[in-house]
PDB file of C-alpha atoms and ligand atoms in Angstrom:
ATOM      1  CA  UNK J 102       4.061  10.943   6.242  1.00 45.00           C
ATOM      2  CA  UNK J 103       6.387   9.877   3.458  1.00 46.00           C
ATOM      3  CA  UNK J 104       3.740   7.756   1.902  1.00 49.00           C
ATOM      4  CA  UNK J 105       1.312  10.683   1.907  1.00 50.00           C
ATOM      5  CA  UNK J 106       3.849  12.773   0.094  1.00 44.00           C
ATOM      6  CA  UNK J 107       4.361   9.998  -2.459  1.00 44.00           C
ATOM      7  CA  UNK J 108       0.619   9.597  -2.831  1.00 43.00           C
ATOM      8  CA  UNK J 109       0.238  13.331  -3.442  1.00 47.00           C
ATOM      9  CA  UNK J 110       2.924  13.282  -6.021  1.00 43.00           C
ATOM     10  CA  UNK J 111       1.234  10.388  -7.811  1.00 40.00           C
ATOM     11  CA  UNK J 112      -2.175  12.117  -7.705  1.00 41.00           C
ATOM     12  CA  UNK J 113      -0.585  15.267  -8.997  1.00 40.00           C
ATOM     13  CA  UNK J 114       1.081  13.462 -11.840  1.00 40.00           C
ATOM     14  CA  UNK J 115      -2.171  11.803 -12.759  1.00 37.00           C
ATOM     15  CA  UNK J 116      -3.911  15.116 -12.787  1.00 37.00           C
ATOM     16  CA  UNK J 117      -1.232  16.597 -14.969  1.00 35.00           C
ATOM     17  CA  UNK J 118      -1.026  13.791 -17.503  1.00 33.00           C
ATOM     18  CA  UNK J 119      -4.416  12.076 -17.264  1.00 31.00           C
ATOM     19  CA  UNK J 120      -6.725  14.505 -18.993  1.00 34.00           C
ATOM     20  CA  UNK J 121      -4.834  15.094 -22.164  1.00 33.00           C
ATOM     21  CA  UNK J 122      -4.191  11.535 -23.313  1.00 34.00           C
ATOM     22  CA  UNK J 123      -5.201   7.983 -22.564  1.00 34.00           C
ATOM     23  CA  UNK J 124      -3.259   6.010 -19.956  1.00 37.00           C
ATOM     24  CA  UNK J 125      -0.013   4.645 -21.192  1.00 38.00           C
ATOM     25  CA  UNK J 126       0.103   0.826 -21.530  1.00 40.00           C
ATOM     26  CA  UNK J 127       3.787   0.973 -20.617  1.00 41.00           C
ATOM     27  CA  UNK J 128       4.266   1.431 -16.841  1.00 38.00           C
ATOM     28  CA  UNK J 129       7.952   2.352 -17.227  1.00 39.00           C
ATOM     29  CA  UNK J 130       7.058   5.025 -19.643  1.00 38.00           C
ATOM     30  CA  UNK J 131       4.273   6.324 -17.462  1.00 37.00           C
ATOM     31  CA  UNK J 132       6.769   6.976 -14.716  1.00 40.00           C
ATOM     32  CA  UNK J 133       8.990   8.886 -17.099  1.00 38.00           C
ATOM     33  CA  UNK J 134       6.033  10.905 -18.316  1.00 39.00           C
ATOM     34  CA  UNK J 135       4.908  11.615 -14.761  1.00 40.00           C
ATOM     35  CA  UNK J 136       8.304  12.729 -13.695  1.00 39.00           C
ATOM     36  CA  UNK J 137       8.511  14.925 -16.738  1.00 39.00           C
ATOM     37  CA  UNK J 138       5.220  16.561 -15.811  1.00 40.00           C
ATOM     38  CA  UNK J 139       6.311  17.301 -12.295  1.00 39.00           C
ATOM     39  CA  UNK J 140       9.716  18.536 -13.131  1.00 41.00           C
ATOM     40  CA  UNK J 141       8.694  20.276 -16.326  1.00 41.00           C
ATOM     41  CA  UNK J 142      10.396  23.462 -15.398  1.00 42.00           C
ATOM     42  CA  UNK J 143      13.729  21.893 -14.706  1.00 42.00           C
ATOM     43  CA  UNK J 144      14.263  19.234 -17.311  1.00 43.00           C
ATOM     44  CA  UNK J 145      13.506  19.268 -20.931  1.00 42.00           C
ATOM     45  CA  UNK J 146      12.234  15.766 -21.539  1.00 44.00           C
ATOM     46  CA  UNK J 147      10.978  14.971 -24.981  1.00 44.00           C
ATOM     47  CA  UNK J 148      10.622  11.242 -24.457  1.00 44.00           C
ATOM     48  CA  UNK J 149       7.013  11.275 -23.216  1.00 46.00           C
ATOM     49  CA  UNK J 150       5.821  12.252 -26.677  1.00 48.00           C
ATOM     50  CA  UNK J 151       7.109   8.990 -28.023  1.00 47.00           C
ATOM     51  CA  UNK J 152       4.320   6.918 -26.508  1.00 50.00           C
ATOM     52  CA  UNK J 153       1.778   8.941 -28.389  1.00 51.00           C
ATOM     53  CA  UNK J 154       1.623   7.459 -31.960  1.00 52.00           C
ATOM     54  CA  UNK J 155       0.802   9.782 -34.790  1.00 51.00           C
ATOM     55  CA  UNK J 156      -2.918   9.810 -35.332  1.00 51.00           C
ATOM     56  CA  UNK J 157      -3.936   7.640 -38.217  1.00 50.00           C
ATOM     57  CA  UNK J 158      -5.193   9.439 -41.270  1.00 52.00           C
ATOM     58  CA  UNK J 159      -8.763   8.660 -41.841  1.00 57.00           C
ATOM     59  CA  UNK J 160      -8.967  10.206 -45.352  1.00 63.00           C
ATOM     60  CA  UNK J 161      -6.590   9.797 -48.214  1.00 69.00           C
ATOM     61  CA  UNK J 162      -5.191  13.263 -48.736  1.00 79.00           C
ATOM     62  CA  UNK J 163      -3.598  14.474 -51.987  1.00 83.00           C
ATOM     63  CA  UNK J 164      -2.995  17.635 -53.858  1.00 94.00           C
ATOM     64  CA  UNK J 165      -6.137  19.105 -55.292  1.00 97.00           C
ATOM     65  CA  UNK J 166      -4.770  22.590 -55.729  1.00 97.00           C
ATOM     66  CA  UNK J 167      -5.635  23.926 -59.157  1.00 96.00           C
ATOM     67  CA  UNK J 168      -4.679  27.054 -61.082  1.00 96.00           C
ATOM     68  CA  UNK J 169      -4.322  30.443 -59.638  1.00 97.00           C
ATOM     69  CA  UNK J 170      -6.802  32.996 -61.009  1.00 97.00           C
ATOM     70  CA  UNK J 171      -5.777  36.670 -60.833  1.00 96.00           C
ATOM     71  CA  UNK J 172      -8.895  38.732 -60.346  1.00 96.00           C
ATOM     72  CA  UNK J 173      -9.376  42.440 -60.895  1.00 93.00           C
ATOM     73  CA  UNK J 174     -13.186  42.538 -61.176  1.00 92.00           C
ATOM     74  CA  UNK J 175     -16.044  40.345 -60.122  1.00 92.00           C
ATOM     75  CA  UNK J 176     -16.556  39.283 -63.749  1.00 92.00           C
ATOM     76  CA  UNK J 177     -13.011  37.763 -63.926  1.00 94.00           C
ATOM     77  CA  UNK J 178     -14.157  34.881 -61.834  1.00 96.00           C
ATOM     78  CA  UNK J 179     -14.937  32.373 -64.530  1.00 96.00           C
ATOM     79  CA  UNK J 180     -14.484  28.754 -63.607  1.00 98.00           C
ATOM     80  CA  UNK J 181     -14.099  25.757 -65.930  1.00 97.00           C
ATOM     81  CA  UNK J 182     -16.012  22.571 -65.344  1.00 98.00           C
ATOM     82  CA  UNK J 183     -14.522  20.711 -62.406  1.00 98.00           C
ATOM     83  CA  UNK J 184     -13.129  23.801 -60.742  1.00 98.00           C
ATOM     84  CA  UNK J 185     -14.168  25.135 -57.361  1.00 98.00           C
ATOM     85  CA  UNK J 186     -13.299  28.049 -55.190  1.00 98.00           C
ATOM     86  CA  UNK J 187     -13.362  27.595 -51.479  1.00 98.00           C
ATOM     87  CA  UNK J 188     -14.366  30.555 -49.309  1.00 98.00           C
ATOM     88  CA  UNK J 189     -14.544  30.777 -45.558  1.00 98.00           C
ATOM     89  CA  UNK J 190     -16.497  33.624 -43.921  1.00 98.00           C
ATOM     90  CA  UNK J 191     -16.816  35.262 -40.523  1.00 98.00           C
ATOM     91  CA  UNK J 192     -13.430  34.240 -38.988  1.00 98.00           C
ATOM     92  CA  UNK J 193     -10.779  34.137 -37.920  1.00 98.00           C
ATOM     93  CA  UNK J 194     -11.788  31.992 -34.979  1.00 98.00           C
ATOM     94  CA  UNK J 195      -9.199  30.540 -32.625  1.00 98.00           C
ATOM     95  CA  UNK J 196      -8.972  26.725 -32.555  1.00 97.00           C
ATOM     96  CA  UNK J 197     -11.101  26.388 -35.691  1.00 98.00           C
ATOM     97  CA  UNK J 198      -9.373  28.498 -38.316  1.00 98.00           C
ATOM     98  CA  UNK J 199      -6.020  26.770 -37.538  1.00 98.00           C
ATOM     99  CA  UNK J 200      -7.689  23.360 -38.060  1.00 98.00           C
ATOM    100  CA  UNK J 201      -9.136  24.516 -41.373  1.00 98.00           C
ATOM    101  CA  UNK J 202      -5.703  25.689 -42.473  1.00 98.00           C
ATOM    102  CA  UNK J 203      -4.184  22.343 -41.568  1.00 98.00           C
ATOM    103  CA  UNK J 204      -6.756  20.479 -43.577  1.00 98.00           C
ATOM    104  CA  UNK J 205      -6.356  22.743 -46.585  1.00 98.00           C
ATOM    105  CA  UNK J 206      -2.675  22.204 -46.367  1.00 97.00           C
ATOM    106  CA  UNK J 207      -3.108  18.453 -46.310  1.00 96.00           C
ATOM    107  CA  UNK J 208      -4.902  18.753 -49.663  1.00 97.00           C
ATOM    108  CA  UNK J 209      -2.645  21.477 -51.198  1.00 97.00           C
ATOM    109  CA  UNK J 210      -5.682  23.748 -51.500  1.00 98.00           C
ATOM    110  CA  UNK J 211      -5.747  27.536 -51.149  1.00 98.00           C
ATOM    111  CA  UNK J 212      -8.876  29.309 -50.121  1.00 98.00           C
ATOM    112  CA  UNK J 213     -10.258  32.808 -49.687  1.00 98.00           C
ATOM    113  CA  UNK J 214     -11.120  33.960 -46.193  1.00 98.00           C
ATOM    114  CA  UNK J 215     -13.593  36.777 -45.913  1.00 98.00           C
ATOM    115  CA  UNK J 216     -12.896  38.018 -42.412  1.00 98.00           C
ATOM    116  CA  UNK J 217     -14.963  40.190 -40.139  1.00 98.00           C
ATOM    117  CA  UNK J 218     -13.122  43.288 -39.054  1.00 98.00           C
ATOM    118  CA  UNK J 219     -14.091  42.649 -35.473  1.00 98.00           C
ATOM    119  CA  UNK J 220     -12.661  39.098 -35.565  1.00 98.00           C
ATOM    120  CA  UNK J 221      -9.428  40.147 -37.291  1.00 98.00           C
ATOM    121  CA  UNK J 222      -9.041  42.944 -34.796  1.00 98.00           C
ATOM    122  CA  UNK J 223      -9.461  40.457 -31.941  1.00 98.00           C
ATOM    123  CA  UNK J 224      -7.174  37.873 -33.423  1.00 98.00           C
ATOM    124  CA  UNK J 225      -4.645  39.632 -35.598  1.00 98.00           C
ATOM    125  CA  UNK J 226      -1.970  36.930 -35.343  1.00 98.00           C
ATOM    126  CA  UNK J 227      -4.429  34.311 -36.536  1.00 98.00           C
ATOM    127  CA  UNK J 228      -5.401  36.622 -39.452  1.00 98.00           C
ATOM    128  CA  UNK J 229      -1.749  36.914 -40.288  1.00 98.00           C
ATOM    129  CA  UNK J 230      -1.337  33.132 -40.139  1.00 98.00           C
ATOM    130  CA  UNK J 231      -4.053  32.711 -42.713  1.00 98.00           C
ATOM    131  CA  UNK J 232      -2.365  35.090 -45.090  1.00 98.00           C
ATOM    132  CA  UNK J 233       1.092  33.714 -44.384  1.00 97.00           C
ATOM    133  CA  UNK J 234      -0.151  30.241 -45.302  1.00 98.00           C
ATOM    134  CA  UNK J 235      -0.805  31.488 -48.869  1.00 97.00           C
ATOM    135  CA  UNK J 236      -4.485  32.014 -48.569  1.00 98.00           C
ATOM    136  CA  UNK J 237      -6.263  35.153 -49.791  1.00 98.00           C
ATOM    137  CA  UNK J 238      -7.808  37.377 -47.212  1.00 98.00           C
ATOM    138  CA  UNK J 239     -10.728  39.754 -47.948  1.00 98.00           C
ATOM    139  CA  UNK J 240     -13.325  41.402 -45.731  1.00 98.00           C
ATOM    140  CA  UNK J 241     -16.937  40.861 -44.728  1.00 98.00           C
ATOM    141  CA  UNK J 242     -17.854  44.159 -42.858  1.00 98.00           C
ATOM    142  CA  UNK J 243     -16.891  44.862 -39.248  1.00 98.00           C
ATOM    143  CA  UNK J 244     -19.829  43.453 -37.314  1.00 97.00           C
ATOM    144  CA  UNK J 245     -21.679  41.260 -39.748  1.00 97.00           C
ATOM    145  CA  UNK J 246     -24.533  43.675 -40.061  1.00 96.00           C
ATOM    146  CA  UNK J 247     -27.217  43.141 -42.643  1.00 98.00           C
ATOM    147  CA  UNK J 248     -26.286  46.099 -44.867  1.00 98.00           C
ATOM    148  CA  UNK J 249     -29.654  46.278 -46.495  1.00 97.00           C
ATOM    149  CA  UNK J 250     -31.093  47.431 -43.202  1.00 97.00           C
ATOM    150  CA  UNK J 251     -28.782  50.428 -42.986  1.00 97.00           C
ATOM    151  CA  UNK J 252     -28.746  53.769 -44.758  1.00 97.00           C
ATOM    152  CA  UNK J 253     -26.426  53.776 -47.693  1.00 96.00           C
ATOM    153  CA  UNK J 254     -23.916  55.933 -45.803  1.00 96.00           C
ATOM    154  CA  UNK J 255     -24.044  53.741 -42.746  1.00 97.00           C
ATOM    155  CA  UNK J 256     -23.609  50.610 -44.890  1.00 97.00           C
ATOM    156  CA  UNK J 257     -20.558  52.115 -46.625  1.00 96.00           C
ATOM    157  CA  UNK J 258     -19.146  53.083 -43.227  1.00 97.00           C
ATOM    158  CA  UNK J 259     -19.595  49.530 -41.990  1.00 97.00           C
ATOM    159  CA  UNK J 260     -17.886  48.108 -45.052  1.00 97.00           C
ATOM    160  CA  UNK J 261     -14.962  50.566 -44.824  1.00 97.00           C
ATOM    161  CA  UNK J 262     -14.586  49.894 -41.025  1.00 98.00           C
ATOM    162  CA  UNK J 263     -14.339  46.194 -41.709  1.00 98.00           C
ATOM    163  CA  UNK J 264     -11.792  46.738 -44.416  1.00 97.00           C
ATOM    164  CA  UNK J 265      -9.647  48.944 -42.223  1.00 97.00           C
ATOM    165  CA  UNK J 266      -9.705  46.442 -39.357  1.00 98.00           C
ATOM    166  CA  UNK J 267      -8.690  43.480 -41.530  1.00 98.00           C
ATOM    167  CA  UNK J 268      -6.015  45.488 -43.272  1.00 97.00           C
ATOM    168  CA  UNK J 269      -4.677  46.768 -39.925  1.00 98.00           C
ATOM    169  CA  UNK J 270      -4.542  43.219 -38.550  1.00 98.00           C
ATOM    170  CA  UNK J 271      -2.603  41.936 -41.614  1.00 98.00           C
ATOM    171  CA  UNK J 272      -0.323  44.886 -41.688  1.00 97.00           C
ATOM    172  CA  UNK J 273       1.036  43.852 -38.373  1.00 96.00           C
ATOM    173  CA  UNK J 274       2.513  40.844 -40.159  1.00 96.00           C
ATOM    174  CA  UNK J 275       3.593  42.816 -43.202  1.00 96.00           C
ATOM    175  CA  UNK J 276       0.751  41.420 -45.297  1.00 95.00           C
ATOM    176  CA  UNK J 277      -1.976  43.028 -47.331  1.00 95.00           C
ATOM    177  CA  UNK J 278      -5.621  42.438 -47.797  1.00 97.00           C
ATOM    178  CA  UNK J 279      -7.209  41.557 -51.134  1.00 97.00           C
ATOM    179  CA  UNK J 280      -9.906  43.943 -52.278  1.00 96.00           C
ATOM    180  CA  UNK J 281     -12.395  41.094 -52.082  1.00 97.00           C
ATOM    181  CA  UNK J 282     -15.694  41.585 -50.217  1.00 98.00           C
ATOM    182  CA  UNK J 283     -18.679  39.431 -49.394  1.00 98.00           C
ATOM    183  CA  UNK J 284     -22.068  40.751 -48.273  1.00 98.00           C
ATOM    184  CA  UNK J 285     -23.149  39.387 -44.843  1.00 98.00           C
ATOM    185  CA  UNK J 286     -26.170  37.151 -45.333  1.00 97.00           C
ATOM    186  CA  UNK J 287     -25.530  37.695 -49.030  1.00 96.00           C
ATOM    187  CA  UNK J 288     -27.760  40.718 -48.475  1.00 97.00           C
ATOM    188  CA  UNK J 289     -26.941  43.511 -50.866  1.00 96.00           C
ATOM    189  CA  UNK J 290     -28.541  46.513 -52.526  1.00 96.00           C
ATOM    190  CA  UNK J 291     -28.036  47.681 -56.016  1.00 96.00           C
ATOM    191  CA  UNK J 292     -26.491  50.888 -54.747  1.00 96.00           C
ATOM    192  CA  UNK J 293     -23.938  49.180 -52.559  1.00 97.00           C
ATOM    193  CA  UNK J 294     -22.982  46.661 -55.227  1.00 96.00           C
ATOM    194  CA  UNK J 295     -22.490  49.379 -57.775  1.00 95.00           C
ATOM    195  CA  UNK J 296     -20.522  51.503 -55.394  1.00 95.00           C
ATOM    196  CA  UNK J 297     -18.236  48.616 -54.488  1.00 95.00           C
ATOM    197  CA  UNK J 298     -17.661  47.625 -58.120  1.00 92.00           C
ATOM    198  CA  UNK J 299     -16.927  51.238 -59.151  1.00 91.00           C
ATOM    199  CA  UNK J 300     -14.419  51.243 -56.368  1.00 89.00           C
ATOM    200  CA  UNK J 301     -12.619  48.281 -57.902  1.00 90.00           C
ATOM    201  CA  UNK J 302     -13.865  46.026 -55.146  1.00 93.00           C
ATOM    202  CA  UNK J 303     -14.344  42.356 -56.111  1.00 96.00           C
ATOM    203  CA  UNK J 304     -17.705  41.280 -54.767  1.00 97.00           C
ATOM    204  CA  UNK J 305     -17.478  37.551 -54.159  1.00 97.00           C
ATOM    205  CA  UNK J 306     -20.799  35.975 -54.898  1.00 97.00           C
ATOM    206  CA  UNK J 307     -21.737  32.453 -53.872  1.00 98.00           C
ATOM    207  CA  UNK J 308     -22.633  29.629 -56.246  1.00 98.00           C
ATOM    208  CA  UNK J 309     -22.967  26.881 -53.688  1.00 98.00           C
ATOM    209  CA  UNK J 310     -23.983  27.506 -50.117  1.00 98.00           C
ATOM    210  CA  UNK J 311     -22.954  24.591 -47.921  1.00 98.00           C
ATOM    211  CA  UNK J 312     -25.335  25.793 -45.192  1.00 97.00           C
ATOM    212  CA  UNK J 313     -22.721  24.673 -42.692  1.00 97.00           C
ATOM    213  CA  UNK J 314     -24.414  26.930 -40.191  1.00 96.00           C
ATOM    214  CA  UNK J 315     -27.350  24.511 -40.046  1.00 96.00           C
ATOM    215  CA  UNK J 316     -27.207  22.096 -37.140  1.00 95.00           C
ATOM    216  CA  UNK J 317     -26.536  19.067 -39.289  1.00 95.00           C
ATOM    217  CA  UNK J 318     -23.889  16.419 -39.037  1.00 95.00           C
ATOM    218  CA  UNK J 319     -20.665  16.980 -40.948  1.00 96.00           C
ATOM    219  CA  UNK J 320     -21.655  14.076 -43.262  1.00 96.00           C
ATOM    220  CA  UNK J 321     -24.947  15.798 -44.056  1.00 97.00           C
ATOM    221  CA  UNK J 322     -23.200  19.040 -44.956  1.00 97.00           C
ATOM    222  CA  UNK J 323     -20.751  17.189 -47.138  1.00 98.00           C
ATOM    223  CA  UNK J 324     -23.505  15.335 -48.956  1.00 98.00           C
ATOM    224  CA  UNK J 325     -25.572  18.470 -49.468  1.00 98.00           C
ATOM    225  CA  UNK J 326     -22.697  20.449 -50.824  1.00 98.00           C
ATOM    226  CA  UNK J 327     -21.470  17.682 -53.146  1.00 98.00           C
ATOM    227  CA  UNK J 328     -24.989  17.285 -54.576  1.00 98.00           C
ATOM    228  CA  UNK J 329     -25.131  20.974 -55.371  1.00 98.00           C
ATOM    229  CA  UNK J 330     -21.670  20.946 -56.801  1.00 98.00           C
ATOM    230  CA  UNK J 331     -22.398  17.898 -58.968  1.00 98.00           C
ATOM    231  CA  UNK J 332     -25.500  19.577 -60.312  1.00 98.00           C
ATOM    232  CA  UNK J 333     -23.536  22.690 -61.232  1.00 97.00           C
ATOM    233  CA  UNK J 334     -20.217  21.232 -62.221  1.00 98.00           C
ATOM    234  CA  UNK J 335     -18.150  24.099 -60.728  1.00 98.00           C
ATOM    235  CA  UNK J 336     -18.607  27.067 -58.502  1.00 98.00           C
ATOM    236  CA  UNK J 337     -17.680  29.306 -55.568  1.00 98.00           C
ATOM    237  CA  UNK J 338     -18.510  27.465 -52.350  1.00 98.00           C
ATOM    238  CA  UNK J 339     -19.440  29.109 -49.108  1.00 98.00           C
ATOM    239  CA  UNK J 340     -18.214  27.770 -45.738  1.00 98.00           C
ATOM    240  CA  UNK J 341     -17.591  29.362 -42.370  1.00 98.00           C
ATOM    241  CA  UNK J 342     -14.431  28.857 -40.365  1.00 98.00           C
ATOM    242  CA  UNK J 343     -16.244  29.459 -37.107  1.00 98.00           C
ATOM    243  CA  UNK J 344     -18.201  26.199 -36.838  1.00 97.00           C
ATOM    244  CA  UNK J 345     -16.854  22.926 -35.451  1.00 97.00           C
ATOM    245  CA  UNK J 346     -18.914  20.973 -37.967  1.00 97.00           C
ATOM    246  CA  UNK J 347     -17.057  22.787 -40.741  1.00 98.00           C
ATOM    247  CA  UNK J 348     -13.722  21.814 -39.145  1.00 98.00           C
ATOM    248  CA  UNK J 349     -15.004  18.191 -38.991  1.00 97.00           C
ATOM    249  CA  UNK J 350     -16.455  18.024 -42.468  1.00 97.00           C
ATOM    250  CA  UNK J 351     -13.675  19.592 -44.416  1.00 98.00           C
ATOM    251  CA  UNK J 352     -11.334  16.532 -44.649  1.00 97.00           C
ATOM    252  CA  UNK J 353     -14.255  14.431 -45.821  1.00 97.00           C
ATOM    253  CA  UNK J 354     -15.385  17.107 -48.291  1.00 98.00           C
ATOM    254  CA  UNK J 355     -11.959  17.593 -49.788  1.00 98.00           C
ATOM    255  CA  UNK J 356     -11.424  13.830 -50.069  1.00 96.00           C
ATOM    256  CA  UNK J 357     -14.751  13.704 -52.018  1.00 97.00           C
ATOM    257  CA  UNK J 358     -13.534  16.542 -54.304  1.00 97.00           C
ATOM    258  CA  UNK J 359     -10.336  14.537 -54.897  1.00 97.00           C
ATOM    259  CA  UNK J 360     -12.212  11.359 -55.655  1.00 96.00           C
ATOM    260  CA  UNK J 361     -14.490  13.110 -58.114  1.00 96.00           C
ATOM    261  CA  UNK J 362     -11.595  14.883 -59.844  1.00 96.00           C
ATOM    262  CA  UNK J 363     -12.304  18.459 -58.878  1.00 98.00           C
ATOM    263  CA  UNK J 364      -9.525  21.018 -58.443  1.00 97.00           C
ATOM    264  CA  UNK J 365      -9.470  24.036 -56.140  1.00 98.00           C
ATOM    265  CA  UNK J 366      -8.787  27.321 -57.863  1.00 98.00           C
ATOM    266  CA  UNK J 367      -6.940  29.929 -55.915  1.00 97.00           C
ATOM    267  CA  UNK J 368      -8.097  33.500 -56.261  1.00 97.00           C
ATOM    268  CA  UNK J 369      -5.618  36.318 -55.968  1.00 97.00           C
ATOM    269  CA  UNK J 370      -5.952  39.989 -56.635  1.00 95.00           C
ATOM    270  CA  UNK J 371      -4.592  40.973 -59.974  1.00 93.00           C
ATOM    271  CA  UNK J 372      -2.865  43.980 -58.513  1.00 74.00           C
ATOM    272  CA  UNK J 373      -1.578  43.198 -55.073  1.00 51.00           C
ATOM    273  CA  UNK J 374      -0.839  46.861 -54.374  1.00 52.00           C
ATOM    274  CA  UNK J 375      -4.470  47.716 -54.905  1.00 48.00           C
ATOM    275  CA  UNK J 376      -5.371  48.346 -51.321  1.00 50.00           C
ATOM    276  CA  UNK J 377      -5.444  51.965 -50.324  1.00 44.00           C
ATOM    277  CA  UNK J 378      -6.621  52.479 -53.866  1.00 50.00           C
ATOM    278  CA  UNK J 379      -9.435  54.196 -55.582  1.00 43.00           C
ATOM    279  CA  UNK J 380     -11.995  53.153 -52.996  1.00 43.00           C
ATOM    280  CA  UNK J 381     -10.361  55.808 -50.900  1.00 37.00           C
ATOM    281  CA  UNK J 382      -8.957  58.144 -53.458  1.00 33.00           C
ATOM    282  CA  UNK J 383     -11.332  58.123 -56.371  1.00 32.00           C
ATOM    283  CA  UNK J 384     -14.783  57.093 -57.684  1.00 36.00           C
ATOM    284  CA  UNK J 385     -16.194  56.623 -54.283  1.00 39.00           C
ATOM    285  CA  UNK J 386     -16.996  60.063 -52.875  1.00 40.00           C
ATOM    286  CA  UNK J 387     -19.209  58.668 -50.201  1.00 43.00           C
ATOM    287  CA  UNK J 388     -16.482  56.435 -48.959  1.00 41.00           C
ATOM    288  CA  UNK J 389     -13.855  59.136 -49.251  1.00 36.00           C
ATOM    289  CA  UNK J 390     -15.863  61.215 -46.827  1.00 34.00           C
ATOM    290  CA  UNK J 391     -15.859  58.482 -44.257  1.00 35.00           C
ATOM    291  CA  UNK J 392     -12.196  57.595 -44.225  1.00 33.00           C
TER     292      UNK J 392
HETATM  293 ZN1   ZN R 691     -20.996  35.938 -42.781  1.00 70.30          ZN
END
């Protein structure tokens, strides 16, 4: 009877500790860890963490953060040779966006995240974490609709709905959204572009599409993006913080940027109080009617 209880305890401890890390080579320590797992609610035992060495860095990190560029209009985004802007669309996405943030932090780089209203609404804390980490947050419609397939009014509604949702998510953390927008699928119409620009919206175009949505290996995505960048010498690069391959490729990509001497320019709105601005109050009568 006693032995069965002991066996059960051992099996339980194995179940609790076995899946998250490899077996400990130190039997004494394993016992401590097992006891900690079983009595987790009673004792605070920090010792078990000691037998997990810090993961080795595979890539040499370093600060590749460049200058900060204050942007009021789309035409303000003029990069010098060797400068890139990193943009991440479609998030925030739990378990992926956090990893992207950690990698960017390792390299001292600040990016712009063009969030979907629906995703920001679903994960407001994560949206706030992005902004609180010093990155710029803009919008990318609510539902990632191809705006060129909608009527002009419906397209403007979709843009405004996305903006409101991202802004509401950030407001919960006392943060504001940048008036930066990217067209889903990069699919735009002249009417929409003109309307946005007249509303002092900064339309973020793409110079280099990493095509990280293709089912390639992270190495292939890195190589493809570097080739395009080297051919151009600078540019706004499109990534997505919703794909695991993007999470996986980013350390390698940023290490390549570092090796090749590129710097990452941080885009910020020239007027941080601009939200709630003319897009709602002037110059955009169609939008005003929808808000
Ligand atoms: Zn997108």
